[in-house]
Short mmCIF file of C-alpha atoms and ligand atoms in Angstrom, two decimals:
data_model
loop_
_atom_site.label_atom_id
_atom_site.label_comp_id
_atom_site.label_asym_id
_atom_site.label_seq_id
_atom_site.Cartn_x
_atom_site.Cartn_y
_atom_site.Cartn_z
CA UNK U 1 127.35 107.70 97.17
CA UNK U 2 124.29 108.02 95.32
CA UNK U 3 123.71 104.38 93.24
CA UNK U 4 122.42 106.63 90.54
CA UNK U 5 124.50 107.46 87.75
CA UNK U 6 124.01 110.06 85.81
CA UNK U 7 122.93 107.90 82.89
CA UNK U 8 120.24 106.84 84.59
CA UNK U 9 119.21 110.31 86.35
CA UNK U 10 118.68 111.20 83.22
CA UNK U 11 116.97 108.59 81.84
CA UNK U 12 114.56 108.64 84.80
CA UNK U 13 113.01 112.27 84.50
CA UNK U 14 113.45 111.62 80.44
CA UNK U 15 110.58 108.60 81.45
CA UNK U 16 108.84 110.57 83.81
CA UNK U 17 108.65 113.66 81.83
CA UNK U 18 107.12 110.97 78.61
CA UNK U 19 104.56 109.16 81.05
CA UNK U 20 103.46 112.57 82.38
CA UNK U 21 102.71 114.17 78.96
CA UNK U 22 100.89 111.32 77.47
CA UNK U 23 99.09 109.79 80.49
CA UNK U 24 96.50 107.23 79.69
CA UNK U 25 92.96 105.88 81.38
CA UNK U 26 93.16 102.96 83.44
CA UNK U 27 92.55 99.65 81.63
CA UNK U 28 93.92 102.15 78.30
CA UNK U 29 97.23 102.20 79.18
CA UNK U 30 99.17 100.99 75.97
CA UNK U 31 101.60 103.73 74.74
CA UNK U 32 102.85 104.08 78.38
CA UNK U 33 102.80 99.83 78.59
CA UNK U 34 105.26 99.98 75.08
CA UNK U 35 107.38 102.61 77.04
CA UNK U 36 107.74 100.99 80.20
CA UNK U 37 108.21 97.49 78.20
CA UNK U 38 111.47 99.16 76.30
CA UNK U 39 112.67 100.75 79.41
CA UNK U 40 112.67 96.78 80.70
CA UNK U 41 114.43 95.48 77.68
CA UNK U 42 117.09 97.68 78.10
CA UNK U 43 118.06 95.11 80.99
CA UNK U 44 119.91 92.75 79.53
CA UNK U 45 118.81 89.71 82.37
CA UNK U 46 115.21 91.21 82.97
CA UNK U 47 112.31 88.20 81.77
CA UNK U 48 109.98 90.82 80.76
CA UNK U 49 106.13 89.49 80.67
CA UNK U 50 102.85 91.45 79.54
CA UNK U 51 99.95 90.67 82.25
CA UNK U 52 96.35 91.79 82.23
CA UNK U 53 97.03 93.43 79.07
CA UNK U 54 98.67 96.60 80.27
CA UNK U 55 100.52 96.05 82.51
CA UNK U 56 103.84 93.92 82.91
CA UNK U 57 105.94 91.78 85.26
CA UNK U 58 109.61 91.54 85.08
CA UNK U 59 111.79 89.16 87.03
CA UNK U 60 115.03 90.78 87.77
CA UNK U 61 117.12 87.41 88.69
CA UNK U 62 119.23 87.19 92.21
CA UNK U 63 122.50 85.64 93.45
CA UNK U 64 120.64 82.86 94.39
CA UNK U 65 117.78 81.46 92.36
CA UNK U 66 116.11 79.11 95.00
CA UNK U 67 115.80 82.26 97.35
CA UNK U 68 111.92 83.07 98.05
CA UNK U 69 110.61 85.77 95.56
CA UNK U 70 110.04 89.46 96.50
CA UNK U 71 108.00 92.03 94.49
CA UNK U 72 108.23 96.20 94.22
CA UNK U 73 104.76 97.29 92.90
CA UNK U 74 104.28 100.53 91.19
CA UNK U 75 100.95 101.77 89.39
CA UNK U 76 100.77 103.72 85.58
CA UNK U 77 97.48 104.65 85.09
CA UNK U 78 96.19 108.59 85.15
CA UNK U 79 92.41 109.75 85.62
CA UNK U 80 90.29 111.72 83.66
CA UNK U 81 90.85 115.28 84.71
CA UNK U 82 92.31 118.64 82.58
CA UNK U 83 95.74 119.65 83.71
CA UNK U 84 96.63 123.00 85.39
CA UNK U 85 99.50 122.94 86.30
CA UNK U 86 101.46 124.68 83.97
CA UNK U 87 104.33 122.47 83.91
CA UNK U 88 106.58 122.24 80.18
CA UNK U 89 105.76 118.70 80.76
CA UNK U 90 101.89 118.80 81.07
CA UNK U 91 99.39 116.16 79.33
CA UNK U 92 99.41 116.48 76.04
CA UNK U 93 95.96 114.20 76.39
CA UNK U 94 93.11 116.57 76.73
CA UNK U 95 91.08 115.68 80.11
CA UNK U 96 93.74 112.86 81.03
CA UNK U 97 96.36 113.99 83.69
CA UNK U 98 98.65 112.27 85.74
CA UNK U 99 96.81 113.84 88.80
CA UNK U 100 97.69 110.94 91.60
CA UNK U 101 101.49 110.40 90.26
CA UNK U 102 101.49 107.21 89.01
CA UNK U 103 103.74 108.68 86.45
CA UNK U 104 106.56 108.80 89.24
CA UNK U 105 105.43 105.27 90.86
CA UNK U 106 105.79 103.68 87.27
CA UNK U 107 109.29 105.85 87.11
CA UNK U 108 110.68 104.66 90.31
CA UNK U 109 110.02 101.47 89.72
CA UNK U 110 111.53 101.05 86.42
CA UNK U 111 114.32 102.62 88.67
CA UNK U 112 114.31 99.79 91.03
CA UNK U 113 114.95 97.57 88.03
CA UNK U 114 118.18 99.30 86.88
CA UNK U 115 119.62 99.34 91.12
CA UNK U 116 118.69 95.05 90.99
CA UNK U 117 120.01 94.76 87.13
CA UNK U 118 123.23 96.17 88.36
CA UNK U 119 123.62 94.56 91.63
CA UNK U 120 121.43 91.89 91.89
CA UNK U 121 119.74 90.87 95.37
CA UNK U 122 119.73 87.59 97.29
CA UNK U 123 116.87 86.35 95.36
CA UNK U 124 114.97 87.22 92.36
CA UNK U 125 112.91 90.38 92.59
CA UNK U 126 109.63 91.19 90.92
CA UNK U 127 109.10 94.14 88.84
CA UNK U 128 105.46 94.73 88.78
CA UNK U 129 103.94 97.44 86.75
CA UNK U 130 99.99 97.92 87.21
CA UNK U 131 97.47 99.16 85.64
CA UNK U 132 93.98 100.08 86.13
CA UNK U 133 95.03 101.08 89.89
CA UNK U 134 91.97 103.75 89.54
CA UNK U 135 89.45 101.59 89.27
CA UNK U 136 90.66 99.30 91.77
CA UNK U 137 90.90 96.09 89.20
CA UNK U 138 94.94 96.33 88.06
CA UNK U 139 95.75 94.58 91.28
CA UNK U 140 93.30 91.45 91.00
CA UNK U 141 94.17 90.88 87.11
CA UNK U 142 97.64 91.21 87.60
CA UNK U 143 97.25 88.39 90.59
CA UNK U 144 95.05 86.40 87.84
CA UNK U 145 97.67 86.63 85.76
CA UNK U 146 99.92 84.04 87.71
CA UNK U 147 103.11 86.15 87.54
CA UNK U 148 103.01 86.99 91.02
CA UNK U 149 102.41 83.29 92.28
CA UNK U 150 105.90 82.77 93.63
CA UNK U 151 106.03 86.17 95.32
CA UNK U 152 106.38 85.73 99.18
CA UNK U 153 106.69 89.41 100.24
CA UNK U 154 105.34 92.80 98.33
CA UNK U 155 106.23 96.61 98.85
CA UNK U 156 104.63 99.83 97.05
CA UNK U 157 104.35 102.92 98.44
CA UNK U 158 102.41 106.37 96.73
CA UNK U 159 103.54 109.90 96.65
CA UNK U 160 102.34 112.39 99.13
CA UNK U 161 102.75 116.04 99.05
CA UNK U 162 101.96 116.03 102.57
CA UNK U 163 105.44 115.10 103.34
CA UNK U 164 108.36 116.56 102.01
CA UNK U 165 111.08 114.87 99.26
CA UNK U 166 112.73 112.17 102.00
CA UNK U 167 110.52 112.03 103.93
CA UNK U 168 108.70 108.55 104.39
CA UNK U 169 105.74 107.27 106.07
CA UNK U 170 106.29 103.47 107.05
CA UNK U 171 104.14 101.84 110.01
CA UNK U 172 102.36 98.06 110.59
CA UNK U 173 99.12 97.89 110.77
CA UNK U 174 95.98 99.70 109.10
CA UNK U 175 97.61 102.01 106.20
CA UNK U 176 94.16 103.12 103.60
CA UNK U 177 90.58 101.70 104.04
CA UNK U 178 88.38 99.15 102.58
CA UNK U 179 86.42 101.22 99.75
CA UNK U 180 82.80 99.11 98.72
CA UNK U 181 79.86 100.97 97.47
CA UNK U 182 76.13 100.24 98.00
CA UNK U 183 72.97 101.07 95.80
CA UNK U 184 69.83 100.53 97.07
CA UNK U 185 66.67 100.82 95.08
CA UNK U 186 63.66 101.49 96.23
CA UNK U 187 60.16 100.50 94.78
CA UNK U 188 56.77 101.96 96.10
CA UNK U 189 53.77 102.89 94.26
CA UNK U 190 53.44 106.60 92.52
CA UNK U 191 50.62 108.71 93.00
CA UNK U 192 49.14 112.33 93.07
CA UNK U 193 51.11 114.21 95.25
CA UNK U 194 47.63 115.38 96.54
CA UNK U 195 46.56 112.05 97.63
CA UNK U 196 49.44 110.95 99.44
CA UNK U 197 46.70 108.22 100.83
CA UNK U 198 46.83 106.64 97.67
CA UNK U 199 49.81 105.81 97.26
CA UNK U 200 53.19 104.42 98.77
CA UNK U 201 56.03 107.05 98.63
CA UNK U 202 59.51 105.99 98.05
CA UNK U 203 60.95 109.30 98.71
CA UNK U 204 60.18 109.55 102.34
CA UNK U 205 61.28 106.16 102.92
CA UNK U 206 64.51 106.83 100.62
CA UNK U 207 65.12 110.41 103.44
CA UNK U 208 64.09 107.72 106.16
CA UNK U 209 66.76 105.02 104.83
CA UNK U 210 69.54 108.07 103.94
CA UNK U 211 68.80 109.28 108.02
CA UNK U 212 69.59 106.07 109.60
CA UNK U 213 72.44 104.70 107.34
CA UNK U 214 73.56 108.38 108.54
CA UNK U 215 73.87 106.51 112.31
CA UNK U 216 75.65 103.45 111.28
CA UNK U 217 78.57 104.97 112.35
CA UNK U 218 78.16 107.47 114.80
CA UNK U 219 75.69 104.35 117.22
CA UNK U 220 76.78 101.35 116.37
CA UNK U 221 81.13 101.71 115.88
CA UNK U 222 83.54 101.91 118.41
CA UNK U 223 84.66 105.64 118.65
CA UNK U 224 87.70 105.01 118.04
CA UNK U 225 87.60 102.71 115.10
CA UNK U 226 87.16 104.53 111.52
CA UNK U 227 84.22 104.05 109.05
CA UNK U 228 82.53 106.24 106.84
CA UNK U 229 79.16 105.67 105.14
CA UNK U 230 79.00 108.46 102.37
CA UNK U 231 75.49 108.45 100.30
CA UNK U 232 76.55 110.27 96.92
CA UNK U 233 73.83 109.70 94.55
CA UNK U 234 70.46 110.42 95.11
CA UNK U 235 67.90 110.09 91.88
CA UNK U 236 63.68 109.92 92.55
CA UNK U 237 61.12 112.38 90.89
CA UNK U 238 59.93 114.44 88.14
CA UNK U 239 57.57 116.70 89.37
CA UNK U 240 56.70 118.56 92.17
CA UNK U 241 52.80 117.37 92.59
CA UNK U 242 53.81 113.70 91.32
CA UNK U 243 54.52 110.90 93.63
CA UNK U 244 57.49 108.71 91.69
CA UNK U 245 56.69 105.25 91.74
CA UNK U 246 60.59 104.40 93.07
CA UNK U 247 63.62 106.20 94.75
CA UNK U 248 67.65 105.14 94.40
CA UNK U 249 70.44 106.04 96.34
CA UNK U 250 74.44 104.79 95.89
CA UNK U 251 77.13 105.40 98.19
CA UNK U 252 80.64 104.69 99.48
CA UNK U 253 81.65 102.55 102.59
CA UNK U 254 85.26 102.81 104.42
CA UNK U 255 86.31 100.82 107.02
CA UNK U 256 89.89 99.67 108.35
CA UNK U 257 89.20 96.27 109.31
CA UNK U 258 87.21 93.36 107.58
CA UNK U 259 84.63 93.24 111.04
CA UNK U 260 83.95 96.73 110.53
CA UNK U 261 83.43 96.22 107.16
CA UNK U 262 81.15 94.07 107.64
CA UNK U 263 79.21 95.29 110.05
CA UNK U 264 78.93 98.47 107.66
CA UNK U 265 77.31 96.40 104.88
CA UNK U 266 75.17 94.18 107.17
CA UNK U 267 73.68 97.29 108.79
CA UNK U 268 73.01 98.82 105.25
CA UNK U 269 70.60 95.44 104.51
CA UNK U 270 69.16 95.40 108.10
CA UNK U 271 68.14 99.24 107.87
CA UNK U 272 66.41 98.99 104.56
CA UNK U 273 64.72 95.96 105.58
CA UNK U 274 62.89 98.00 108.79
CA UNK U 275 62.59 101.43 106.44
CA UNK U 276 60.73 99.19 103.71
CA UNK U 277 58.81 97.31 106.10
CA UNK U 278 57.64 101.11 107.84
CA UNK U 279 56.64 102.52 104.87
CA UNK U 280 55.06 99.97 103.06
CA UNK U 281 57.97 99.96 99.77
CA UNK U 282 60.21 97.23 98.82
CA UNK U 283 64.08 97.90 99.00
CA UNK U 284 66.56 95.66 97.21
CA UNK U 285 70.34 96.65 98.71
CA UNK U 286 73.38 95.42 96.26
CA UNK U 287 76.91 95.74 97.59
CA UNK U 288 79.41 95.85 95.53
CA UNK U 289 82.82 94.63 96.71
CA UNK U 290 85.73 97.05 96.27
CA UNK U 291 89.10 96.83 97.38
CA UNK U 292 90.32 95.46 101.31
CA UNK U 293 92.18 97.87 103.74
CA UNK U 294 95.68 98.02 103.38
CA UNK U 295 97.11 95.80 106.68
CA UNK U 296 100.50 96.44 106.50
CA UNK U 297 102.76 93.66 108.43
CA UNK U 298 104.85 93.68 110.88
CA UNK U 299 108.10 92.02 109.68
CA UNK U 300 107.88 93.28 106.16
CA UNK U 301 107.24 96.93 107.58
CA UNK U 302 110.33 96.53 109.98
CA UNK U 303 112.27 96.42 106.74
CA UNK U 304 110.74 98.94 104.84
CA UNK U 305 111.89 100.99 107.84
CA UNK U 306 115.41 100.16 107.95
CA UNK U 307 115.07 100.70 103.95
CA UNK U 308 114.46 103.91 104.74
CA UNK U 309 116.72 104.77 107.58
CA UNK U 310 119.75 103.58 105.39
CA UNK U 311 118.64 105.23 102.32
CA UNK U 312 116.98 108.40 103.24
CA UNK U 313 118.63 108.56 107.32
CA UNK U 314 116.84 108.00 110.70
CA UNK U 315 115.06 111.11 110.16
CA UNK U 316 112.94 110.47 107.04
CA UNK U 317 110.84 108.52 108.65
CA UNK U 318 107.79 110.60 109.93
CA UNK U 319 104.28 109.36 111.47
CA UNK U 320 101.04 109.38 109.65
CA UNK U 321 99.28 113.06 109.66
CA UNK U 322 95.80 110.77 109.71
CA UNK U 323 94.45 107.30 109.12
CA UNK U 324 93.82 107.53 105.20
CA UNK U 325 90.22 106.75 104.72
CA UNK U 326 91.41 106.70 100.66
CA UNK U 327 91.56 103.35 98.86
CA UNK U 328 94.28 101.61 97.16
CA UNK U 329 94.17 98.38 95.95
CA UNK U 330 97.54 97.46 97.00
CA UNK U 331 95.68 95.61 99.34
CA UNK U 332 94.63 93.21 97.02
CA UNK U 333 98.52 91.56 96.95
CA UNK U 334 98.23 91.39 100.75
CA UNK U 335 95.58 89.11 100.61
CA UNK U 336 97.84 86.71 98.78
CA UNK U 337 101.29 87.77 101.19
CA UNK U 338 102.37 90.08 103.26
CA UNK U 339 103.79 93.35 102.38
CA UNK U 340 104.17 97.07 103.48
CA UNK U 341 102.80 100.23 101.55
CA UNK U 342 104.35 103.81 101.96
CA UNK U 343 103.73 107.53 101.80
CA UNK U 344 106.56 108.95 100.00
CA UNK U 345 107.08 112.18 100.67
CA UNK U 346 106.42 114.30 97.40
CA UNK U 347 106.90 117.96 98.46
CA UNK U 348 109.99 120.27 97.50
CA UNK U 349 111.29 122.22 100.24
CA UNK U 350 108.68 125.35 100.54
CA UNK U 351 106.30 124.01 98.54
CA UNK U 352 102.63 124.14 99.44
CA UNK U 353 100.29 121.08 100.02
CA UNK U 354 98.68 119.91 96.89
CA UNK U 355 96.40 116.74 97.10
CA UNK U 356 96.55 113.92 94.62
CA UNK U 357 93.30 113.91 92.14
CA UNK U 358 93.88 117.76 92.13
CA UNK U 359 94.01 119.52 88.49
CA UNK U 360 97.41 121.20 90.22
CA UNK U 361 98.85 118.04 91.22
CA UNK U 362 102.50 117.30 90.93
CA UNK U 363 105.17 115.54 92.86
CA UNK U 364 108.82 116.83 92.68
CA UNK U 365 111.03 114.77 90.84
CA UNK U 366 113.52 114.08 93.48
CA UNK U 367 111.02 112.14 94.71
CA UNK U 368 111.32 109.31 92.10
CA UNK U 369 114.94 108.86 93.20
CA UNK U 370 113.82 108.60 96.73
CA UNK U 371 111.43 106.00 96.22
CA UNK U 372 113.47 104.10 93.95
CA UNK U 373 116.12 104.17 96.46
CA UNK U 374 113.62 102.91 99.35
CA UNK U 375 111.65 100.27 97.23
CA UNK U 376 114.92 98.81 96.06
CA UNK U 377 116.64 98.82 99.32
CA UNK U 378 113.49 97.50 101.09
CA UNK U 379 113.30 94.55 98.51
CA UNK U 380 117.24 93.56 98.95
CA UNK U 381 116.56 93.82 102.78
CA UNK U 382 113.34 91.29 102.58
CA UNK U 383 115.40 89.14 100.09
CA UNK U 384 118.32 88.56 102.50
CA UNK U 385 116.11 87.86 105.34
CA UNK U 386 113.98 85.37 103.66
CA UNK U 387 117.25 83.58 101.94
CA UNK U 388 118.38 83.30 105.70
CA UNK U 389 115.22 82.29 107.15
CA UNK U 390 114.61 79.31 104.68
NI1 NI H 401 97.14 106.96 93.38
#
């Protein structure tokens, strides 16, 4: 029997539909913060709590109160893109679009909230909704925000049109990369592009530095570990017969494990070091920390999985198409406990791939009933387990 009732179906896609046509920025989220705060109230033993500003925690109190604390995380924040999607329920916010789903996260966890008002779990469960998930700093302020410091165990997961509604993706280990990102500006001297002689040209060191940073990956990683060293933004010049007097580059850097991560950024300082030295420019490297790869563990991933074999049946669960090279700063709780992150499957039968950040982006709405099913059933599982392990 499905533990939603119609009530709350339609109260569900009534939220959804509201959080998808007024989406907000990260770090701007306050009409869909008021929303999701009276969708909390509505629970008459919810402690409802505003953290780093936009975002909120409730504590939806268990059977016992002594049992160790477990958290469902979902994310509210939209990016700046135009919608095309023609849905009846498309931003009304010109350039802001729900184009990742957060709109559903947010939904299905309010959902959660209702299944643990009504029938509460072992031990008190944490209703976390983040903002600022975009720009990879919702996580860390809502961790600053002390709500979370009795939390022993975390799940999440994000919608994926790769997979179809019921269908889940739930495995230990490496689940989305470490995202940082490097700038590194160089300084020579500018000259007459005539008299190269005369001067010290940051440009050819800059296509020197971009070439090697180019073989981080390919000579010094493991084949079969995953990195990526992405240069984006390239700025030097304003004329063709002028040599500029400095060069910058920025770029990305993904990696699956902290030692790979940091053998990405050490290689970054030790290669501009030699390509300064060569051509006679300085070059200053600042990296900039990001988010951590998602590390999904072992025992809270074993009962994500049985979440989603009772919920969704032994067949929902399907293997990741690839290692996600994405970011998510999820992996900011698991540096504070463990926890297991999901692809939930966001795809109506027949429908085509569409992929998150996309101006067509949408998820199909079964799928907030699905992952409100599988958060809440995973949290009840971890509760029990950790009540019995005390
Ligand atoms: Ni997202």
């Amino acid at each position: 029997m499905s533990p939603f009732s119609d009530e709350l179906t339609q109260r569900l896609i009534t939220l959804r539909r509201y959080l998808h046509r007024y989406p907000e920025l990260s770090e701007q989220e306050e009409q869909t913060a008021n929303r999701l705060e009276a969708e909390l109230n509505v629970l008459e033993n919810a402690e409802v709590q505003r953290v780093a500003e936009t975002g909120l925690v409730a504590r939806i109190p268990g059977r016992d109160r002594t049992t160790p604390v477990v958290a469902i995380r979902g994310d509210i924040d939209a990016l700046p893109i135009q919608e095309d999607t023609g849905l009846s329920y498309a931003s009304e916010n010109p350039g802001v679009m729900h184009a990742c789903g957060h709109d559903i996260h947010a939904t299905w966890t309010i959902g959660a909230a209702h299944l643990l008002a009504n029938e509460p779990a072992a031990g008190d469960v944490l209703i976390v909704l983040q903002p600022a998930e975009e720009v990879g700093r919702g996580a860390r302020a809502v961790l600053e925000s002390g709500a979370l410091d009795d939390a022993a165990m975390i799940f999440g997961g994000h919608v994926d049109r790769r997979y179809e509604v019921g269908q889940v993706v739930v495995q230990p280990g490496p689940f989305a990369a470490a995202t940082d990102t490097f700038e590194v500006q160089i300084n020579g001297h500018g000259g007459h592009g005539a008299r190269p002689q005369e001067a010290r040209d940051p440009i050819i060191a800059a296509a020197a530095l971009i070439n090697s940073l180019h073989h981080i990956v390919s000579r010094t990683l493991d084949p079969a570990d995953a990195g990526v060293v992405t240069i984006g933004h390239l700025n030097a010049g304003s004329a063709p017969n002028v040599i500029p007097d400095s060069a910058f580059l920025a770029g990305t850097l993904r990696a699956i494990s902290t030692e790979t991560r940091d053998r990405l950024c050490d290689e970054i300082n030790k290669r501009a070091d030699a390509v300064a030295k060569m051509y006679d420019v300085s070059a200053h490297v600042e990296l900039k920390d990001g988010t951590p790869p998602i590390l999904n563990d072992e025992t809270a991933a074993q009962f994500a999985r049985a979440a989603c074999e009772a919920e969704l049946g032994a067949d929902a669960i399907v293997p990741l198409h690839a290692l996600n090279m994405g970011g998510e700063d999820f992996a900011c709780y698991l540096e504070h406990m463990p926890g297991c992150f999901m692809r939930i499957g966001a795809r109506e039968p027949g429908g085509q791939f569409i992929p998150g950040h996309s101006p067509h982006f949408y998820a199909d709405e079964g799928t907030i009933f699905a992952g409100a099913a599988v958060l809440t059933s995973a949290g009840r599982i971890a509760s029990e387990a950790l009540s019995n392990n005390r």
